[in-house]
Short mmCIF file of C-alpha atoms and ligand atoms in Angstrom, two decimals:
data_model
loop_
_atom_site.label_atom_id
_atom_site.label_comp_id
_atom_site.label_asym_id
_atom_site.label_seq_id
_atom_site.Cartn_x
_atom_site.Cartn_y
_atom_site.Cartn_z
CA UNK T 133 0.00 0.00 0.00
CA UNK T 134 1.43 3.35 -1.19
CA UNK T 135 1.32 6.06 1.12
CA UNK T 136 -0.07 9.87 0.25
CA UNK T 137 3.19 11.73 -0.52
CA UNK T 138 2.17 14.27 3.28
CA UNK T 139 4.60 15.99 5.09
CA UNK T 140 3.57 13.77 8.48
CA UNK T 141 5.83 14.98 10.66
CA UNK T 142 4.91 18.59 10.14
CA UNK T 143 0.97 17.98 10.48
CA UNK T 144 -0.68 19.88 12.76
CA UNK T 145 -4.21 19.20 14.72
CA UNK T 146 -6.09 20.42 11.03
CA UNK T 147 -8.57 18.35 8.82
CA UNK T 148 -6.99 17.07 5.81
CA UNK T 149 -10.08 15.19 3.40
CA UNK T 150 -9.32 11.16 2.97
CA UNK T 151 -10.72 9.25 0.61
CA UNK T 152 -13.44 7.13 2.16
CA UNK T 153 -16.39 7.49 4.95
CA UNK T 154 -18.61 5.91 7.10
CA UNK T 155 -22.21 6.53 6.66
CA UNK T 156 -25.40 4.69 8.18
CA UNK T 157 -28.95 6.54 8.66
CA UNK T 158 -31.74 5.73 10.94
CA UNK T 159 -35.34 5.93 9.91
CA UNK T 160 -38.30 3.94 10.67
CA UNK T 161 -36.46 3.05 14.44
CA UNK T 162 -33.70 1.09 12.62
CA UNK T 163 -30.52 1.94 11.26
CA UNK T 164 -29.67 0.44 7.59
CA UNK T 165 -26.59 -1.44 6.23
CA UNK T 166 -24.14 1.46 6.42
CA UNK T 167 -21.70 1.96 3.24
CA UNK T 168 -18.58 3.87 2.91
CA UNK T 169 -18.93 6.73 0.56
CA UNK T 170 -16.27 9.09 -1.28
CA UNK T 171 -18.87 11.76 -0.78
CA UNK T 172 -17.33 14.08 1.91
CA UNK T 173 -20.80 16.60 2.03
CA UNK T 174 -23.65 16.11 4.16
CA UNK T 175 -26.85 17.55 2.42
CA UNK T 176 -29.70 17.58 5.37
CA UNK T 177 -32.85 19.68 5.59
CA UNK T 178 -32.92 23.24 6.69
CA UNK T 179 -34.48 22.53 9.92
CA UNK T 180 -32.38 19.13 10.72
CA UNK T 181 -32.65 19.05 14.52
CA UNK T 182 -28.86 19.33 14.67
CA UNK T 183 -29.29 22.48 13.00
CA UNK T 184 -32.25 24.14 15.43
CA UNK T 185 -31.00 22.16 18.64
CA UNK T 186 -27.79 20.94 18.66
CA UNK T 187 -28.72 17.12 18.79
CA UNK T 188 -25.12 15.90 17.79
CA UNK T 189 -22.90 13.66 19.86
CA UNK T 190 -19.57 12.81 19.05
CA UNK T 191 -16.67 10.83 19.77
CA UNK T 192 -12.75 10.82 19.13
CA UNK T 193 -9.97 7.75 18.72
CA UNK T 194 -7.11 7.23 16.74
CA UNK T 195 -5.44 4.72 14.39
CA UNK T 196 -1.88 3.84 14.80
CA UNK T 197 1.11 2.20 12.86
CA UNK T 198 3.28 0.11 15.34
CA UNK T 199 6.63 -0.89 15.12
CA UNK T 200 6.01 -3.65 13.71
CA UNK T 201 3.70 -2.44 10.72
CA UNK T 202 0.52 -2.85 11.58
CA UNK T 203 -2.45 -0.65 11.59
CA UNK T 204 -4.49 -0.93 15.60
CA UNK T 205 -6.80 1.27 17.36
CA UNK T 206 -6.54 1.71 20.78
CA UNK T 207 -9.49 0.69 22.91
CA UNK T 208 -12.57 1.35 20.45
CA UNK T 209 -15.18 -0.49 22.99
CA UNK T 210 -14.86 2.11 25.40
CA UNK T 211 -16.20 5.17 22.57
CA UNK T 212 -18.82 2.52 21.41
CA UNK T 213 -19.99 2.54 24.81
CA UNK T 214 -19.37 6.45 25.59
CA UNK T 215 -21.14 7.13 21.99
CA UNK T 216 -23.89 5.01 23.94
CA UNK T 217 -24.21 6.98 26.28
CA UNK T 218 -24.20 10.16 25.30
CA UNK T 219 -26.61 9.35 22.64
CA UNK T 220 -28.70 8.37 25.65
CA UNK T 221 -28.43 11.12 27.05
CA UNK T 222 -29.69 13.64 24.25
CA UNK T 223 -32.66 11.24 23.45
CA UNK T 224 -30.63 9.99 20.60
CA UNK T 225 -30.88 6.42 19.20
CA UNK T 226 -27.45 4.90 19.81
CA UNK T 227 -25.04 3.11 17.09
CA UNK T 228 -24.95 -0.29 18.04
CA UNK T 229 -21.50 -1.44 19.74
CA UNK T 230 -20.48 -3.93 17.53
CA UNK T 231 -21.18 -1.82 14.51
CA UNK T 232 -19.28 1.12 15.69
CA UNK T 233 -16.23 -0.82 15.77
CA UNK T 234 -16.75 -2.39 12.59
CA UNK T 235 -17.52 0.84 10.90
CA UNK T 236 -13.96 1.95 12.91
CA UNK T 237 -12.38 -0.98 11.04
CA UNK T 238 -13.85 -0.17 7.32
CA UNK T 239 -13.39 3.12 7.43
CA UNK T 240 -9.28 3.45 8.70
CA UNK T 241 -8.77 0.32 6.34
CA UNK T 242 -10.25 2.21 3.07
CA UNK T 243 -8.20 5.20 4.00
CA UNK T 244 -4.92 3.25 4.70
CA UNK T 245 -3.05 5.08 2.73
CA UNK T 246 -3.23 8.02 4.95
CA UNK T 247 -2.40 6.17 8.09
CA UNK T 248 0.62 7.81 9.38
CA UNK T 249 3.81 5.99 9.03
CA UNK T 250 5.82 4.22 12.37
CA UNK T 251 7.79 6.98 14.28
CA UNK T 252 6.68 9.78 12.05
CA UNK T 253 4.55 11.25 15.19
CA UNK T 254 1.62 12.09 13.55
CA UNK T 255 -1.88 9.28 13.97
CA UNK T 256 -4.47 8.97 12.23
CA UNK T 257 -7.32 10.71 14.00
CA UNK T 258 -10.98 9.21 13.77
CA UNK T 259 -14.49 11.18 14.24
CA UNK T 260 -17.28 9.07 14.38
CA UNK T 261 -20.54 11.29 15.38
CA UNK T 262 -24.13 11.27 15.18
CA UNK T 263 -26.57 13.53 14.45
CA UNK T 264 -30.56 14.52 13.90
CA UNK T 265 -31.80 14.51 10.24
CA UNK T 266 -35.02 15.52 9.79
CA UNK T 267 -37.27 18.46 10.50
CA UNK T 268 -37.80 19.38 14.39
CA UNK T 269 -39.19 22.96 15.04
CA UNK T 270 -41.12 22.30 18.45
CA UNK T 271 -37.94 21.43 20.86
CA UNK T 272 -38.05 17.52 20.44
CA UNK T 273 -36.03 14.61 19.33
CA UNK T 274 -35.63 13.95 16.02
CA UNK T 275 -37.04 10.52 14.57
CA UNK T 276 -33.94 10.68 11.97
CA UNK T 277 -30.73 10.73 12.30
CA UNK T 278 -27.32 9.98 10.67
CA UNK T 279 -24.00 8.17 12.08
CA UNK T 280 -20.66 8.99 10.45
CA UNK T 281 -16.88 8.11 10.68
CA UNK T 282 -14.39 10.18 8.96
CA UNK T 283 -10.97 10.18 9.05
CA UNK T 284 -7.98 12.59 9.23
CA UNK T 285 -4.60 12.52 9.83
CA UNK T 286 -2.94 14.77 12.64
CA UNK T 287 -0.03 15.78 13.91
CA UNK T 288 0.26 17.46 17.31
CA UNK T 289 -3.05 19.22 18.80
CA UNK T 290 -1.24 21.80 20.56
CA UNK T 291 1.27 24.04 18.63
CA UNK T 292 4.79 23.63 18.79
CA UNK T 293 4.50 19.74 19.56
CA UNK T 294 5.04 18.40 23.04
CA UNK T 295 5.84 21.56 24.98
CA UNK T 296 4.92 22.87 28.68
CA UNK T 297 1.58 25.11 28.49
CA UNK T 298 0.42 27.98 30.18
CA UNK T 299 -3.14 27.44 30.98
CA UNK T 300 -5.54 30.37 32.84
CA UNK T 301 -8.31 29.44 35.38
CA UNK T 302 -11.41 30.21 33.25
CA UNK T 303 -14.42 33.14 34.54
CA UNK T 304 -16.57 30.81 32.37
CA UNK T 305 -17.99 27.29 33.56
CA UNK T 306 -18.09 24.67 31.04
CA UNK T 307 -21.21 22.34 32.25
CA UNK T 308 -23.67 22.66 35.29
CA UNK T 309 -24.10 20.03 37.73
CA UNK T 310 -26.39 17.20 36.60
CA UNK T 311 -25.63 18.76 32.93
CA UNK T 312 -24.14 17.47 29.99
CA UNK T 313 -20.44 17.81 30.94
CA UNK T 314 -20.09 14.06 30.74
CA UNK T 315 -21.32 13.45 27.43
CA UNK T 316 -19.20 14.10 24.48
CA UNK T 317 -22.16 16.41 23.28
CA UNK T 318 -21.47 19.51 20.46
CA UNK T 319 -23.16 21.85 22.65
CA UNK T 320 -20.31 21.55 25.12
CA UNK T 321 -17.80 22.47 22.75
CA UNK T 322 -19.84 25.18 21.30
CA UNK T 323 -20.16 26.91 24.78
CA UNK T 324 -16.16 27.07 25.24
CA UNK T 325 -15.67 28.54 21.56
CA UNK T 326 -15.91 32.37 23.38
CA UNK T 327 -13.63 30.85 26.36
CA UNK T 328 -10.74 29.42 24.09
CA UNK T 329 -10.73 32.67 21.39
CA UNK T 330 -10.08 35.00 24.48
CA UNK T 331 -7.76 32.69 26.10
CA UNK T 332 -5.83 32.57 23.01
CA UNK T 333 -6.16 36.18 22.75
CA UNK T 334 -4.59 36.57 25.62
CA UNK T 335 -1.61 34.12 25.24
CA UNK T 336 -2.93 30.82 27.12
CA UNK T 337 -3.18 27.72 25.47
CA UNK T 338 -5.97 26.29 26.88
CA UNK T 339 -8.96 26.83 29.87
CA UNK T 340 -9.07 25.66 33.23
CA UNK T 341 -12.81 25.07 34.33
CA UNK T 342 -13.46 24.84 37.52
CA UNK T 343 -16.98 23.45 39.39
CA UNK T 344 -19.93 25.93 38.68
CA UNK T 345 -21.54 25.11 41.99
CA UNK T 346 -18.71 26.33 44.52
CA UNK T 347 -15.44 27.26 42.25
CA UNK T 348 -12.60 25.83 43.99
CA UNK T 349 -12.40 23.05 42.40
CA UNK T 350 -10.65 21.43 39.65
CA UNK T 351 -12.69 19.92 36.48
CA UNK T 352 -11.12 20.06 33.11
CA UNK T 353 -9.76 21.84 30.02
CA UNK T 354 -12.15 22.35 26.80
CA UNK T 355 -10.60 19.12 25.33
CA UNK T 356 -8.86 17.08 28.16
CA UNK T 357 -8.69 16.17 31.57
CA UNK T 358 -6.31 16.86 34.29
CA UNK T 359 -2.99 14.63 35.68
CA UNK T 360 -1.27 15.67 38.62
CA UNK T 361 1.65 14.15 40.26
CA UNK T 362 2.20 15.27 44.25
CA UNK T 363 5.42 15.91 45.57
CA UNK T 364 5.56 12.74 46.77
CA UNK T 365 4.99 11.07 43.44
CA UNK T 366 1.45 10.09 43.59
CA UNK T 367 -0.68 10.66 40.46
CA UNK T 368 -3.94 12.83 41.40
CA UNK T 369 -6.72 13.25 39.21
CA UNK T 370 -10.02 14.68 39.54
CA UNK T 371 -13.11 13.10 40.03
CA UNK T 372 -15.73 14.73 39.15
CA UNK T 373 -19.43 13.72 37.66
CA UNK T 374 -19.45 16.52 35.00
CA UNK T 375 -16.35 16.13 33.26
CA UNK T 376 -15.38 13.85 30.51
CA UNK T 377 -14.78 10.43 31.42
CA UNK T 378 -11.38 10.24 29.89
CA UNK T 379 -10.50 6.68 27.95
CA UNK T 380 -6.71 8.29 28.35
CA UNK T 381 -7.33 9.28 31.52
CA UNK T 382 -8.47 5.75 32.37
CA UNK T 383 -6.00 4.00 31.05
CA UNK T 384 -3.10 6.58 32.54
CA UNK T 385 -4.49 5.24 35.94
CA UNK T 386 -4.55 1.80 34.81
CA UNK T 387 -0.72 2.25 33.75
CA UNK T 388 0.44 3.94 36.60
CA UNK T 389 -0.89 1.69 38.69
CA UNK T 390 0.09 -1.52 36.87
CA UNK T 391 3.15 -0.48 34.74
CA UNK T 392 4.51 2.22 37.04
CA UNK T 393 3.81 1.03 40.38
CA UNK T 394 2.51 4.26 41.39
CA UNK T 395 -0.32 5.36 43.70
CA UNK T 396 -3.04 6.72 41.99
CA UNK T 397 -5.91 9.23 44.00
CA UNK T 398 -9.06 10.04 41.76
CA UNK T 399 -10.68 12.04 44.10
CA UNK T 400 -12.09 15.77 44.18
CA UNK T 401 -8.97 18.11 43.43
CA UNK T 402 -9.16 21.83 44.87
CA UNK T 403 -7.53 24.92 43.17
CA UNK T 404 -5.77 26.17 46.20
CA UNK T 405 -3.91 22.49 46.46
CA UNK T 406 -2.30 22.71 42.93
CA UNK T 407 0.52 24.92 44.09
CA UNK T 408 1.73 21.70 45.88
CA UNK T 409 2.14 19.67 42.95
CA UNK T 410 5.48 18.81 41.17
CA UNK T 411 3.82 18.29 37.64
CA UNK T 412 0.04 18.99 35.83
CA UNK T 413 -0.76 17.23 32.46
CA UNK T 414 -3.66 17.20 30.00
CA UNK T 415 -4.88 13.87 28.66
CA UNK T 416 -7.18 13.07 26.06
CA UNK T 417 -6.58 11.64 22.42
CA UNK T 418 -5.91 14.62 20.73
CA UNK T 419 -3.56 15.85 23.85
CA UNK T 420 -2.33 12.32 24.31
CA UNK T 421 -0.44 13.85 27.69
CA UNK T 422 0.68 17.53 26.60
CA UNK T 423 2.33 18.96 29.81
CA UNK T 424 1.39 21.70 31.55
CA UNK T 425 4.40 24.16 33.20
CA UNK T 426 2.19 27.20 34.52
CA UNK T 427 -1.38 27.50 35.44
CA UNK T 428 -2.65 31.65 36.07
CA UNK T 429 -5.28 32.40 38.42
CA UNK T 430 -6.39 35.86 37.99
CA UNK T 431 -2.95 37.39 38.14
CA UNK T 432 -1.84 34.40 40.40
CA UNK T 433 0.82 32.09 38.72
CA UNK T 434 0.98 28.60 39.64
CA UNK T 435 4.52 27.36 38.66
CA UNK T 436 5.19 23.79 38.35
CA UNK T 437 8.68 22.61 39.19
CA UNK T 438 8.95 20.29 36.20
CA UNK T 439 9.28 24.06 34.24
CA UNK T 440 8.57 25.35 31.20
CA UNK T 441 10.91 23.54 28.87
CA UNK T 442 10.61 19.90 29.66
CA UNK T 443 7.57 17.34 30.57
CA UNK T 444 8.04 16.21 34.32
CA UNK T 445 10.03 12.95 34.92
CA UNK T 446 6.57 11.59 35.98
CA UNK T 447 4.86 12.60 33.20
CA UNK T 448 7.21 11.19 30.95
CA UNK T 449 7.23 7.89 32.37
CA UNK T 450 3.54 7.85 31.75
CA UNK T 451 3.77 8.98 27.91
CA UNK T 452 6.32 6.78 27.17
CA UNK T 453 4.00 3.68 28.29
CA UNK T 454 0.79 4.86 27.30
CA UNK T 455 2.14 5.69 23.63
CA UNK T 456 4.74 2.37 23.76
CA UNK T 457 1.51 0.51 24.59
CA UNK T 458 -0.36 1.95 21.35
CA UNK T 459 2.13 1.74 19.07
CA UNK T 460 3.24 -1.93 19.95
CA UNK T 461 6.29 -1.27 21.71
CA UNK T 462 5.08 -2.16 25.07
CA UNK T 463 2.60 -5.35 25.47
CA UNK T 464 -0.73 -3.84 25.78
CA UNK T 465 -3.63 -5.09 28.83
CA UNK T 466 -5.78 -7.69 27.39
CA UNK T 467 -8.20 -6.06 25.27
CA UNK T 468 -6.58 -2.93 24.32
CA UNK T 469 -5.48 -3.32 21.02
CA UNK T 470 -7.78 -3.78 17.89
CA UNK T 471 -5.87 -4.84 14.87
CA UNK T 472 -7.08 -3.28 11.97
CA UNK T 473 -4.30 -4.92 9.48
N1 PLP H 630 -12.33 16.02 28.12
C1 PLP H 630 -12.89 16.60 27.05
C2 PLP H 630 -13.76 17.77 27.27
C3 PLP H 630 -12.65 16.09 25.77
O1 PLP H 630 -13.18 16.66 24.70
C4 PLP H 630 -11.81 14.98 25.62
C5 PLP H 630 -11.53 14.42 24.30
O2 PLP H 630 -12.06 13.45 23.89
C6 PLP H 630 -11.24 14.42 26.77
C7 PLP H 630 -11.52 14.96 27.99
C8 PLP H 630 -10.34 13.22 26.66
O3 PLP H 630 -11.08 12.06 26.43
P1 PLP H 630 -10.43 10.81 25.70
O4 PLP H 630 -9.22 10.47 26.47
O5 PLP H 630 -11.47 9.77 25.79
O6 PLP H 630 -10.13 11.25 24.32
C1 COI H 631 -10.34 14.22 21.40
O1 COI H 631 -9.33 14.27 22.11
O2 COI H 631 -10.60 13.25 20.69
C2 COI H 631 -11.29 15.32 21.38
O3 COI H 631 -12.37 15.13 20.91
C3 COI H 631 -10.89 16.62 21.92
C4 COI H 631 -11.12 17.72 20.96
C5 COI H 631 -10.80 18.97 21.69
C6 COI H 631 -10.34 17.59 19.71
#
């Protein structure tokens, strides 16, 4: 299989158009075969409930070429089952489990040629999302709705590559309590659009929300969760019901635990206790684990000791296995790896 002639390690976190997608509609309360298309455009009616309401959920994995040469996603049960969920959650009819993945597996196989090559540091980054078809004017579900999996490939999602950020504590909340911040819903990322263009306006990378209800307390970024190692080397994460549920973040705690030997707290984190941390990371797929070397609080600067040119040694350990784990280097946990080819 030839690869596209694409400058991979230069790629940035952009959409670049493959060849094939994923496409399966619901109608009549059943979904249909599903078919890959070439056709990259979505034509929907004017007043598509995704359009009036926002009734799109989506999800976010990547493929991977290991040292070896293959082609493996990393853990594509756990969006089936977050897709689920969120689906659920918006009234949505969900894409059935086994047909997620196998519309995972058709999809980054017909666009092959776009898979990153081994040690180029750059993945092939998969959207899968759902969203309501037909008319809706009176706020209600739609009856129709379509499921889709496209593929692109990316390089880093934060500029300049692995490098420490400066994150701000946000004036904006990202989700209520008993909201949608647990869902991987549009709406939530439409909400932080204002948040990240003046955060970026004013030189920080990224958002740090904190709990709506008493704001001390840690929740997320717009696109990733929170790591924290202590000073005495335990890895601290918050737990919280309206953030994200992390499938990096999970499997970070799984590693540090089991690979790393490390104690791991998931437990409520407050603002005022980050100052006594040695390093901060953001996880997600697109972040994979992009460290974090200074956190400002209204003026306040929150200085981790790992600095602002390296990631902490902590940190790194935890990269290192979590990315030797998906690209083959490192055996992988029963169940973590799905071979594509
Ligand atoms: N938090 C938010 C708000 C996200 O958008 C994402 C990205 O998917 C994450 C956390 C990380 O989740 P995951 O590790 O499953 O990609
Ligand atoms: C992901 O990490 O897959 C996400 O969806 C986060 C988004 C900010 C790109």
């Amino acid at each position: 299989m030839e690869k596209k002639n694409i400058d991979w390690s230069n790629l940035g976190f952009g959409y670049v158009q493959t060849d094939k997608r994923y496409v399966s509609n619901f109608k009549d309360g059943s979904w249909d075969e599903g078919t890959l298309t070439s056709d990259a455009t979505v034509v929907i009616n004017e007043c598509a409930g995704v359009l009036q309401y926002a009734q799109t959920v989506f999800e976010g994995l990547k493929a991977y070429t290991t040292e070896d040469g293959h082609i493996v996603t990393f853990r594509p049960d756990l969006n089936a089952a977050r897709l689920k969920a969120s689906a659920e959650r918006l009234e949505m009819p969900a894409f059935p489990e086994d047909r997620f993945i196998d519309a995972i597996v058709q999809t980054v196989a017909a666009n092959e040629a776009y898979v990153p090559p081994y040690g180029s540091g750059a993945t092939l980054y998969i959207r899968p999302y759902l969203f309501g078809t037909n008319p809706v004017i009176g706020v209600k579900p739609a009856d129709e709705y379509q499921f889709r999996v496209f593929t692109t490939p990316v390089g880093p999602y934060f500029k300049g590559g692995v490098r420490p950020l400066t994150i701000r504590v946000s004036d904006f909340d990202r989700a209520a309590p008993h909201g949608t911040g647990h869902i991987k819903a549009g709406l939530n990322y439409a909400m932080s659009l204002h948040a990240i263009v003046s955060a970026h306006k004013e030189g920080y990378d990224e958002n740090l929300y904190l709990d709506p209800a008493t704001r001390t307390k840690v929740e997320e970024t717009g696109g990733a969760n929170f790591l924290f190692v202590s000073k005495d080397g335990k890895v601290v994460t918050p737990k919280s019901s309206s953030i994200l549920p992390s499938i990096t973040r999970r499997s970070l705690v799984y590693v540090a635990k089991e690979y790393l030997g490390l104690e791991v707290e998931e437990r409520e984190v407050y603002l005022s206790e980050l100052e006594d941390m040695a390093e901060c990371g953001l996880c997600g797929t697109a972040a994979v684990i992009s460290p974090v070397g200074k956190i400002v609080d209204h003026g306040k600067e929150i200085c981790f000791p790992s600095g602002m040119s390296e990631m902490g040694p902590v940190t790194k350990k935890l990269y290192e296995t979590l990315t030797g784990i998906q690209m083959g280097r490192i055996e992988a946990p029963e169940g973590w790896i799905k071979v594509i080819r």
